[in-house]
Short mmCIF file of C-alpha atoms in Angstrom, two decimals:
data_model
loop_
_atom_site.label_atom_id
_atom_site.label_comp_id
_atom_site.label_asym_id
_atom_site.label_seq_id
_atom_site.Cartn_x
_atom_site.Cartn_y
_atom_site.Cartn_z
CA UNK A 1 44.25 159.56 166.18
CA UNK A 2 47.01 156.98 166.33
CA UNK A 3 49.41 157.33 163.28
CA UNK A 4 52.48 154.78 162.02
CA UNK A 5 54.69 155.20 159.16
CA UNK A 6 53.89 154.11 155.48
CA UNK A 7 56.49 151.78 154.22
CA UNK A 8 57.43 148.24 155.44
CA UNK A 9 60.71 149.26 156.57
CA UNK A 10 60.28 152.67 158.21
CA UNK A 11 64.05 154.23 158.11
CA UNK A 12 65.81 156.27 160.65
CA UNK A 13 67.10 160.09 160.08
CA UNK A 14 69.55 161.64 161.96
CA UNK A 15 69.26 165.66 162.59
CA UNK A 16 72.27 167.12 162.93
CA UNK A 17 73.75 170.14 163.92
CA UNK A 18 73.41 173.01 161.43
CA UNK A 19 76.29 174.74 160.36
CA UNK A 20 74.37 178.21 159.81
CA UNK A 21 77.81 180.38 158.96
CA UNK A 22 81.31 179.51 157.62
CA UNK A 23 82.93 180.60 161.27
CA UNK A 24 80.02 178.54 163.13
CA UNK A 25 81.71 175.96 165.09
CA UNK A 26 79.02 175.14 167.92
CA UNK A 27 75.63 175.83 168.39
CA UNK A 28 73.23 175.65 171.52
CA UNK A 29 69.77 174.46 171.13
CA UNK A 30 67.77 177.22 172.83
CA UNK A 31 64.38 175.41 172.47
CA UNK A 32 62.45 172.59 171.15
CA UNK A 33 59.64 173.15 169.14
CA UNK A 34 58.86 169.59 168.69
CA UNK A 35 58.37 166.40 171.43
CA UNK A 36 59.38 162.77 170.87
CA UNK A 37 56.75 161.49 169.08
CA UNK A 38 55.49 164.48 166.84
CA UNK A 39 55.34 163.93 163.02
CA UNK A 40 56.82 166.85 161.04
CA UNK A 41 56.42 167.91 157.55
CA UNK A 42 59.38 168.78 155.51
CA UNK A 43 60.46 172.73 156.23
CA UNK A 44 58.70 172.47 159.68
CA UNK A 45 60.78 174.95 161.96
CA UNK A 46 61.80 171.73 164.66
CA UNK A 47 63.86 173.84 167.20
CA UNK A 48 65.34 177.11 167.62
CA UNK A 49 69.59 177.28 167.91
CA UNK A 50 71.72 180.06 169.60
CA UNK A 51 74.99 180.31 167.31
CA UNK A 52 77.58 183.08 166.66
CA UNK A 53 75.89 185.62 168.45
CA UNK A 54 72.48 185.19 167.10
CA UNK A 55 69.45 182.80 167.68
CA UNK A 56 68.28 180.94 164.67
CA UNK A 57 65.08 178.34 163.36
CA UNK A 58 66.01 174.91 162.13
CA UNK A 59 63.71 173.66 159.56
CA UNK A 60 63.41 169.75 158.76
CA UNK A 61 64.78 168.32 155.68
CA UNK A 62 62.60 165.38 155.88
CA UNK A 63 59.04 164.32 156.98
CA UNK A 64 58.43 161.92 159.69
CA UNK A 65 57.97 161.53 163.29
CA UNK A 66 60.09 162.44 166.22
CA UNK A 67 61.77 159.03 167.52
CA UNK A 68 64.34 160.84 170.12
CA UNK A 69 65.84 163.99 171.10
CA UNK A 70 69.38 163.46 171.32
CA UNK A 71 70.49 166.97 173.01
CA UNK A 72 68.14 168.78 175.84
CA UNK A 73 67.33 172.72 176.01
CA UNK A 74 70.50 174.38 177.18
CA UNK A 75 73.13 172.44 175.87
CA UNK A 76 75.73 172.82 172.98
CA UNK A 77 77.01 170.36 170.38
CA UNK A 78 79.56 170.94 168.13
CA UNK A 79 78.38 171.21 163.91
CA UNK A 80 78.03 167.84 162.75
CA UNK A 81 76.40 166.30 166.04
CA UNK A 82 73.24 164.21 165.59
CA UNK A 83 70.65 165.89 168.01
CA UNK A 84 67.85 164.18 166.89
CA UNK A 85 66.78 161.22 165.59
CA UNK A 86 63.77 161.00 162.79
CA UNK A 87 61.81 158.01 161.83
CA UNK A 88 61.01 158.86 158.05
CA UNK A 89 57.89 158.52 156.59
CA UNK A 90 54.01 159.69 155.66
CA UNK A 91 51.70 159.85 158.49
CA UNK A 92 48.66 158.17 157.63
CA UNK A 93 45.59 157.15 159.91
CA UNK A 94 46.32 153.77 161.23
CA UNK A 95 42.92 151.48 160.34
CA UNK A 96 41.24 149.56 163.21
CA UNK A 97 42.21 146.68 162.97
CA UNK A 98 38.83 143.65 163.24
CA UNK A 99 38.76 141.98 166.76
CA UNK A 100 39.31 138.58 166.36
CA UNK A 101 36.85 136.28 167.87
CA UNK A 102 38.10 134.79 170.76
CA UNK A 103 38.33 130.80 171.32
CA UNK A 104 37.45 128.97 174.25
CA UNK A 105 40.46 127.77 176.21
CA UNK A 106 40.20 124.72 177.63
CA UNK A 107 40.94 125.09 181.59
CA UNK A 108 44.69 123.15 182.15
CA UNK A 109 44.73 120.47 184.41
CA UNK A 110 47.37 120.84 186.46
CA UNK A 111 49.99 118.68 187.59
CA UNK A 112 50.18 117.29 190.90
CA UNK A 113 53.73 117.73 192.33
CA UNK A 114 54.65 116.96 196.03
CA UNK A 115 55.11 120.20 198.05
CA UNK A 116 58.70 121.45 198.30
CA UNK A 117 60.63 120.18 201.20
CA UNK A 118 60.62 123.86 204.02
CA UNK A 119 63.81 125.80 203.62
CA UNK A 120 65.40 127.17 206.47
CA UNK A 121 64.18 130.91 207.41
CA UNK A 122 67.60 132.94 206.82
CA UNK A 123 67.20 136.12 209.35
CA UNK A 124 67.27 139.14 207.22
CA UNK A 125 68.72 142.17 208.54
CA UNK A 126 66.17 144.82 208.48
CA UNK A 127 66.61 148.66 208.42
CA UNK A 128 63.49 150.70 210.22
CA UNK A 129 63.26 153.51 207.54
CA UNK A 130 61.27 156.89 208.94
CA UNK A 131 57.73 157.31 208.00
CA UNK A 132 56.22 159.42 205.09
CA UNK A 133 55.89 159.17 201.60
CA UNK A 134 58.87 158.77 199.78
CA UNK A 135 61.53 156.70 197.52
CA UNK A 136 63.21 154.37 199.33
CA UNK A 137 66.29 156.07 199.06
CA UNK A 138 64.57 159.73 200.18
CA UNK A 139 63.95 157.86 203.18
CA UNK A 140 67.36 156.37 203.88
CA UNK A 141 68.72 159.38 203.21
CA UNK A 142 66.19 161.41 205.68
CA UNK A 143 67.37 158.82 208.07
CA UNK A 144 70.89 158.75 207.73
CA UNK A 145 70.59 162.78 208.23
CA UNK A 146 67.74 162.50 211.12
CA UNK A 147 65.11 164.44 208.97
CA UNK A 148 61.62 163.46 210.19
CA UNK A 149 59.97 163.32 206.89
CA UNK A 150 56.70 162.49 207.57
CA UNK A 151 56.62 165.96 209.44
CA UNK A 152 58.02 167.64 207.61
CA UNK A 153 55.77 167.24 204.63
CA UNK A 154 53.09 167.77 206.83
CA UNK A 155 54.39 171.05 207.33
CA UNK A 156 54.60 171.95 203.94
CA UNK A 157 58.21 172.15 203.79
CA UNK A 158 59.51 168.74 201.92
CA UNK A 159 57.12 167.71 198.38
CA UNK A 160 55.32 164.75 198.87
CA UNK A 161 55.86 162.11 197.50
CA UNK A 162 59.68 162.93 198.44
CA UNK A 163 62.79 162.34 196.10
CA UNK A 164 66.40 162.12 197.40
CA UNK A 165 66.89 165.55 195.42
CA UNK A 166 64.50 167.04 198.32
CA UNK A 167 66.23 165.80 200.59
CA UNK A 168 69.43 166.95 199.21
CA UNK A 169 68.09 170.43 198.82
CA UNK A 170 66.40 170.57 202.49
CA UNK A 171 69.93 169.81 204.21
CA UNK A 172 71.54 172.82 202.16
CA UNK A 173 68.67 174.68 203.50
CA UNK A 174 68.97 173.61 206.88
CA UNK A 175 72.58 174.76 207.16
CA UNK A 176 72.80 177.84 204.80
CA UNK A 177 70.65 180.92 204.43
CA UNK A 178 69.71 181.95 200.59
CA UNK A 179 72.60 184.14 200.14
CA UNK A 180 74.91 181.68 201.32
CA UNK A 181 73.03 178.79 199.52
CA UNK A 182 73.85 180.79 196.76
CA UNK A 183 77.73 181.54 196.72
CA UNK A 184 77.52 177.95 197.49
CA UNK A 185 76.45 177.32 193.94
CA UNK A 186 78.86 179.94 192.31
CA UNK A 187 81.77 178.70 194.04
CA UNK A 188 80.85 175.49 193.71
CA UNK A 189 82.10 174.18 196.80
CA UNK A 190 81.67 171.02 198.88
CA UNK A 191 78.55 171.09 201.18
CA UNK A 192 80.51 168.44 203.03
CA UNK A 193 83.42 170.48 203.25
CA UNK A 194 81.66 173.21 204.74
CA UNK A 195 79.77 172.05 207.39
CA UNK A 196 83.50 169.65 208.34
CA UNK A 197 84.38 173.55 209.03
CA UNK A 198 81.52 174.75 210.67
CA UNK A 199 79.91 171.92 212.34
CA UNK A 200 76.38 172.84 213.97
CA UNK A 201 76.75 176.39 212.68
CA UNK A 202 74.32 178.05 210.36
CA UNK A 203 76.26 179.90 207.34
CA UNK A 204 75.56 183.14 206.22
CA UNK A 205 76.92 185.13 203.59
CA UNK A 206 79.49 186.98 205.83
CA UNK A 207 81.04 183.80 206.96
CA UNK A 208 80.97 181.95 203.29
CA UNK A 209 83.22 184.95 202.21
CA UNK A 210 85.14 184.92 204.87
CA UNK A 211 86.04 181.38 204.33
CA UNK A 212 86.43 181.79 200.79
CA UNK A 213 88.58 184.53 201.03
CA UNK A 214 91.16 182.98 203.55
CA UNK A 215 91.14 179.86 201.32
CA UNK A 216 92.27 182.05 198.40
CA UNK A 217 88.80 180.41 196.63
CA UNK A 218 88.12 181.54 193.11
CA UNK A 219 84.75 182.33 192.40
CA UNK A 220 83.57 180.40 188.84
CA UNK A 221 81.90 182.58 186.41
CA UNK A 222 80.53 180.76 183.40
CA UNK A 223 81.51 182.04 179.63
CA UNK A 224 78.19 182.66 177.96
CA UNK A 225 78.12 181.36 174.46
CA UNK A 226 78.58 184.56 172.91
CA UNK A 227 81.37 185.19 174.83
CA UNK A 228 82.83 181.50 173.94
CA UNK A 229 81.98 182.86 169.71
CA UNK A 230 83.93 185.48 170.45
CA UNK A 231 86.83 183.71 171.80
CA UNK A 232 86.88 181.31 169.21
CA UNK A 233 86.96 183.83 166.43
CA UNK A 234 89.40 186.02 167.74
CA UNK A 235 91.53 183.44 168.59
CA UNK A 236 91.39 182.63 164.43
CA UNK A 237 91.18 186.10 163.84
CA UNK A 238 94.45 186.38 165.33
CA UNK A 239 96.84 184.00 162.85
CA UNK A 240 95.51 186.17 160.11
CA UNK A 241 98.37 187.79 159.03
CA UNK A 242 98.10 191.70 159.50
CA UNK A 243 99.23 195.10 159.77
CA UNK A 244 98.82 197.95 161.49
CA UNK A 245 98.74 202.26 160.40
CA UNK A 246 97.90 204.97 162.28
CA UNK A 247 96.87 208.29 161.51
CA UNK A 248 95.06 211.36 162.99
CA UNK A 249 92.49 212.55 161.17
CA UNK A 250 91.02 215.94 161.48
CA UNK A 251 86.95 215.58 161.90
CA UNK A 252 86.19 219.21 162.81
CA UNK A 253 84.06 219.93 159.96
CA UNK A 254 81.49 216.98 160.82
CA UNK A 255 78.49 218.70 162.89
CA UNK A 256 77.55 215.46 164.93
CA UNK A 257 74.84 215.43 167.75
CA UNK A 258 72.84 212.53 169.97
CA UNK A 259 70.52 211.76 166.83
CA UNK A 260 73.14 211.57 164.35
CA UNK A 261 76.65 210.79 166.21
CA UNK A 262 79.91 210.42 165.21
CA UNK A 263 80.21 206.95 164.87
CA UNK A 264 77.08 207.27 162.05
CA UNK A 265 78.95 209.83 160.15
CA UNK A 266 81.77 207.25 160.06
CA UNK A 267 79.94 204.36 159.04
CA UNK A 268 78.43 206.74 156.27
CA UNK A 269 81.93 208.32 155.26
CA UNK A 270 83.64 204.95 155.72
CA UNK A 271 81.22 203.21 153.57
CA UNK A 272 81.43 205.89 150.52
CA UNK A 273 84.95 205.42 150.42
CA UNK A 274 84.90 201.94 150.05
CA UNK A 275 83.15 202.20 146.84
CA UNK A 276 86.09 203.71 145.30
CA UNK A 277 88.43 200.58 146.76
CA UNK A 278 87.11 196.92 145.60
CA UNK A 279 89.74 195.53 148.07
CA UNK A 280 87.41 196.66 151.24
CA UNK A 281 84.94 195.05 150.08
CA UNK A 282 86.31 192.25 150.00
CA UNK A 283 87.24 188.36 151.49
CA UNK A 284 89.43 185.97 151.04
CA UNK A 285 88.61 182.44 150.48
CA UNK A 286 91.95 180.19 149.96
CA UNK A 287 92.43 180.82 146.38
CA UNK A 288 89.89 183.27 145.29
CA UNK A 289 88.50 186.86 146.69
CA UNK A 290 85.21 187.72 147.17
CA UNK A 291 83.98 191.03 146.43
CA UNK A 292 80.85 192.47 147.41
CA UNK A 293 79.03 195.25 145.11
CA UNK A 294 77.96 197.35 148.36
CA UNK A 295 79.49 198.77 151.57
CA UNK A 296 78.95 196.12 154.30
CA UNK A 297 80.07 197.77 157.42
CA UNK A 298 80.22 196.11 160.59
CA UNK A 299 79.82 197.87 164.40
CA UNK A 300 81.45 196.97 167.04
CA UNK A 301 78.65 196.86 170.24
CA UNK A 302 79.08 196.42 173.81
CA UNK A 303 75.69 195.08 175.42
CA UNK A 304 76.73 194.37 179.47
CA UNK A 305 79.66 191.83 179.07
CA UNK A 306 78.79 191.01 175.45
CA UNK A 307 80.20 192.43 172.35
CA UNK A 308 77.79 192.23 169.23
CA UNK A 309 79.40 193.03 165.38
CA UNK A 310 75.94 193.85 163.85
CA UNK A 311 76.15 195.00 160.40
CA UNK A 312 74.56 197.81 158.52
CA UNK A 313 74.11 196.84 154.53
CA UNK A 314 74.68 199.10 151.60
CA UNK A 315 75.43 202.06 153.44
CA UNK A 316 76.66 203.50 150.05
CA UNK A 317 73.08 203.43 149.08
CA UNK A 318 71.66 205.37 152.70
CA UNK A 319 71.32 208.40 154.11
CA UNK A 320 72.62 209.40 157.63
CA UNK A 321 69.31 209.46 159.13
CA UNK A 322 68.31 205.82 157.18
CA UNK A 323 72.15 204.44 159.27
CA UNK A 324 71.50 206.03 162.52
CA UNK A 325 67.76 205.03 162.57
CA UNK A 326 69.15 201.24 162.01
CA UNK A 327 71.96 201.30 164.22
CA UNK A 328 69.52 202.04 166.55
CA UNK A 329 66.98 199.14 165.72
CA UNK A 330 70.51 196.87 165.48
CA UNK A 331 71.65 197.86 169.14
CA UNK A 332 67.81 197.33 170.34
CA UNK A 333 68.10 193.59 169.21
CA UNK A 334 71.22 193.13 170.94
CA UNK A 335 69.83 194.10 174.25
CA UNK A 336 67.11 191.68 173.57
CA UNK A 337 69.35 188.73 172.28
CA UNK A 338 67.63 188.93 169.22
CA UNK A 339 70.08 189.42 166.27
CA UNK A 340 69.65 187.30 163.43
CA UNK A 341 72.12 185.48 161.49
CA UNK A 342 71.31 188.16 158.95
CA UNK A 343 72.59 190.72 161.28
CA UNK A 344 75.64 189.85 161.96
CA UNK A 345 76.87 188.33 158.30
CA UNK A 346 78.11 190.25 155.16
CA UNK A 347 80.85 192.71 156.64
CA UNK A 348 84.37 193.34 155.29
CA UNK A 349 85.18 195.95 157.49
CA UNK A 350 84.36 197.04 161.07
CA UNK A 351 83.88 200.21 163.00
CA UNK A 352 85.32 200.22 166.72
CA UNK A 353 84.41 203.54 168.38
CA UNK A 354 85.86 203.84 172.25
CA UNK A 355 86.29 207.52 171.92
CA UNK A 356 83.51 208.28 173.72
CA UNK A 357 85.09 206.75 176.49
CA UNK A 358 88.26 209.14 176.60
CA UNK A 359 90.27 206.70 175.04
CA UNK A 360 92.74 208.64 173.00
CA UNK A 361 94.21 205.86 170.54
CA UNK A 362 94.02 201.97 170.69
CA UNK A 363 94.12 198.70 168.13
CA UNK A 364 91.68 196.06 167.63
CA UNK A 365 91.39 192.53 166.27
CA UNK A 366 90.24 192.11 162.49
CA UNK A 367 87.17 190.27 163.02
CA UNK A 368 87.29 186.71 161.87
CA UNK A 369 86.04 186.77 157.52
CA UNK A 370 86.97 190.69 157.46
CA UNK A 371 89.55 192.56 156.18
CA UNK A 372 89.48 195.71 158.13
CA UNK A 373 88.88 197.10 161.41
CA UNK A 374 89.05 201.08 162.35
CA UNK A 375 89.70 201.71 165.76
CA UNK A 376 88.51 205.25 166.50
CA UNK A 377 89.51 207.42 169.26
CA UNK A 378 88.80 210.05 171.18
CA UNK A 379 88.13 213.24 169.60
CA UNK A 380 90.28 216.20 171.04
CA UNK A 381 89.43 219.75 171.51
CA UNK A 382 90.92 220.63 168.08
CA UNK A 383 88.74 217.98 166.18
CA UNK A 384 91.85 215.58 165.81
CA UNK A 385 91.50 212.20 165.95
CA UNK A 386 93.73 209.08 166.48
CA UNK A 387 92.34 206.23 164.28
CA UNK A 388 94.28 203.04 163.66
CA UNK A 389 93.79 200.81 161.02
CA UNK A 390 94.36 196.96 160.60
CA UNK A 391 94.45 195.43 157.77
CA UNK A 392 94.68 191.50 156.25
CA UNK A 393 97.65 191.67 154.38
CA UNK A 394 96.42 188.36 152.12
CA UNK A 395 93.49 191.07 150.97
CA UNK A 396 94.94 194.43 151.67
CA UNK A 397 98.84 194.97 150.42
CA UNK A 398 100.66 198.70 152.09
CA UNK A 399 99.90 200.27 149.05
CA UNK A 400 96.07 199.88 149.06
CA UNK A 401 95.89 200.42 152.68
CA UNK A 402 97.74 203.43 152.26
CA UNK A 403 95.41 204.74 149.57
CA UNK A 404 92.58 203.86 151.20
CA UNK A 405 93.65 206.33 154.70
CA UNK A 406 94.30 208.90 152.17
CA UNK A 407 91.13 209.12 150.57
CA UNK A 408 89.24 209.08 154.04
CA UNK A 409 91.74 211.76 155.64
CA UNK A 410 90.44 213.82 152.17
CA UNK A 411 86.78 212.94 153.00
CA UNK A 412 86.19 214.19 156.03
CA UNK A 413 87.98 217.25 154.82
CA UNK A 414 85.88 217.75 151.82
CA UNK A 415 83.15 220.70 152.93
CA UNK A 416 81.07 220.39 150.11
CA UNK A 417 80.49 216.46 150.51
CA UNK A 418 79.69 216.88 154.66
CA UNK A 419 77.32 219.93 153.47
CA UNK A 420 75.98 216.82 150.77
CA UNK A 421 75.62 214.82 153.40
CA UNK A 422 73.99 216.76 156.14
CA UNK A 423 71.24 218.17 153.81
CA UNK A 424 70.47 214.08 152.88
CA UNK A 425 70.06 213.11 156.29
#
C-alpha cells in the first residue's frame, strides 16, 4: 500500500533527545524500533535509550512517517539533540491515480550537421588491475598489496563481490594471528607501524606484547556509559557542600543470615528511622525542599566494573523478608542491564555496605539528588561497627545529623523492636 501525508504542506518534526531524569545529561540509543520510512502513531514506542544506568522506551509525541534517522544504534547524543527527523501527518491510502492516454509523437526530423572534424587520440595511461569481482578500488588496493583476488575468492577466503574493507581486513589477517589481530584493535595501533617493525614476520600475541611493553604502550579501555553516568554525577556530587561523622555502632543484637543479611536489616532499620526525621527524606531544589512521605532508600551495587544505586521504595511500609526478596529481584536486573528508570529514581539516602569485604571503616560520595550516604563497615568480633555518615549540609545542618546517628545507635539497640522485626519477616 503506498501512503503520503494529508495536508498540502506536509511539515517536518524533529525528535530529540529525551531528558528522562533531572541528572540525565546524555543518552545512547540502544535500538531502533522504527526504519526510515515507517509511519507512527502518536505514543508509538520509536526506539529504546540507555541513560543513567537504566535502558528506557521513547514514545512519539506526534504521528507521521519516519523521514531520517539522525543518530545510528550505539551512539550517544547529548539531551536536546535532534535524532530523528518526522514528517507530520495522517497516513491515508494514496488513490490511483487515471493513466492518461498517451498522444502520438510525431517522429523529429533531425538536423543534418557535418560530422565533427577527428580529434587527436591522446594516449591514456592505463593501469592493468588484477582479475575478480570487485570495486575498483578493492582491486587497486589487492594490487598495490599483490593479493590475487580472483583466487582468492575462489577459495572462499575474500566475499565476492569484494570491497576495499575486505581487503583491508585480509592484509591484517595475513600478517597477524586472532589474538594478535585482536590487541591490535585494543591498542589501537598502526598496522603500518607494525609490520615497518616486523617486516615479513607473522605476529603473534607474544611478540605484540612484547612490543607494546618495550614501547611503554597503554592499552585503551573504553568507559561504558554507566561508568561515564557515574563519573558525571559524582563529579557534581562532589561540589555539594558536605560533612562528614563517624560513629561505631554496636549491631550485636541483629540475628542476620544469607536470606536476610545485614545490609537488609539496615535498609529496614535505616528506613524506620527516617520516618521520625523529614530532613532524610528529603531534596533540595534551589529554593525549595522536597520531602517525600516514605523511606526511599538507595543501595549501593557492584555488578563486574559497574556500580548500580537501585532503590527500594517505602521500606517503612515492608517487612524484612518483602526488602530482601526485592533487593534480590533489584540486583538480578542489574546483572541483566535491565533496571528501569523507576529503579534507580526516588532516593534521599543511600546504603554503602563494603564490610563484607573486611573493610573496617571508609567514606563515600553523596550520590548526586541525595542527601545522605552510610558507609558501613566491617563488623568485628564484638558486633561493633564503624559507619560514617555524609551529609548535604544545604539539607542536613550538625544538629539534625547528629540526631539522626543517635536515634539509629538507639535502634539497633532496642531488643524489643529487632524481636518486632524478626517475627515480621
Amino acid at each position: 500500500m503506498s501512503v503520503y501525508l494529508a495536508g498540502a504542506k506536509a511539515m517536518d518534526y524533529e525528535v530529540l533527545m529525551p531528558q528522562f531524569s533531572d541528572t540525565m545529561e546524555r543518552g545512547k540509543i540502544v535500538r531502533w524500533l522504527k526504519k526510515e520510512g515507517d509511519y507512527v502513531e502518536k505514543g508509538e514506542v520509536i526506539a529504546e535509550i540507555e541513560a543513567e544506568k537504566a535502558v528506557m522506551e521513547l514514545q512519539s509525541f506526534k504521528k507521521g512517517t519516519i523521514k531520517r534517522i539522525l543518530v545510528s544504534e550505539g551512539q550517544e547524543v547529548e539531551v536536546g539533540k535532534p535524532i530523528a527527523i518526522m514528517e507530520l501527518g495522517e497516513r491515508i491510502e494514496k488513490p490511483k491515480l487515471e493513466e492518461k492516454p498517451k498522444l502520438e509523437e510525431k517522429p523529429k526530423v533531425e538536423e543534418r550537421k557535418p560530422p565533427p572534424p577527428p580529434k587527436e587520440i591522446e594516449k591514456e595511461k592505463r593501469i592493468e588491475l588484477p582479475p575478480g569481482f570487485a570495486s575498483p578500488y578493492a582491486r587497486l588496493l589487492a594490487k598495490e598489496k599483490g593479493i590475487d583476488l580472483k583466487e582468492l575468492q575462489e577459495e572462499g577466503r575474500l566475499p565476492s563481490p569484494t570491497h576495499a574493507k575486505d581487503i583491508e581486513e585480509f592484509e591484517k589477517e595475513r600478517y597477524f594471528t586472532p589474538k594478535a589481530l585482536e590487541l591490535l584493535r585494543e591498542y589501537e595501533l598502526s598496522l603500518e607501524e607494525l609490520l615497518k617493525e616486523f617486516p615479513n614476520k607473522k605476529i603473534d600475541e607474544d611478540l605484540f606484547l612484547a612490543y607494546v611493553e618495550q614501547k611503554g604502550i597503554p592499552r585503551r579501555v573504553p568507559v561504558s556509559s554507566v561508568q561515564k553516568s557515574l563519573i558525571s554525577n559524582l563529579s557534581k556530587s562532589f561540589v555539594i557542600p558536605h560533612y562528614h561523622m563517624y560513629e561505631v555502632f554496636d549491631l550485636s543484637l541483629i540475628p542476620w543470615d544469607k536470606e536476610i543479611t545485614l545490609t537488609h536489616w539496615l535498609v529496614k532499620i535505616v528506613g524506620d528511622a527516617m520516618q521520625f526525621f523529614e530532613r532524610l527524606r528529603a531534596v533540595y531544589k534551589e529554593d525549595h525542599y522536597l520531602v517525600y512521605p516514605s523511606s526511599n532508600v538507595g543501595l549501593a551495587i557492584a555488578v563486574g566494573d559497574e556500580l548500580y544505586n537501585p532503590v527500594i521504595k517505602e521500606v517503612n511500609r515492608k517487612s524484612l523478608r518483602e526488602i530482601a526478596q526485592e533487593v534480590r529481584e533489584l540486583r538480578k536486573r542489574a546483572e541483566e542491564g535491565k533496571l528501569s528508570l523507576e529503579d534507580i529514581r526516588g532516593a534521599t539516602l543511600t546504603i554503602s555496605n563494603l564490610g563484607m569485604f573486611g573493610i573496617r571503616a571508609f567514606d563515600a560520595v553523596i550520590p548526586y539528588g541525595q542527601v545522605c550516604i552510610i558507609a558501613v563497615g566491617m563488623q568485628e568480633g564484638d558486633g561493633k561497627t564503624h559507619m560514617t555518615f555524609t551529609f548535604d549540609h544545604r539539607v542536613i545542618n550538625g544538629f539534625h545529623g547528629a540526631l539522626f546517628v543517635k536515634h539509629l545507635k538507639e535502634k539497633v539497640l532496642d531488643k524489643n523492636y529487632i524481636k518486632m522485626l524478626k517475627k515480621g519477616a
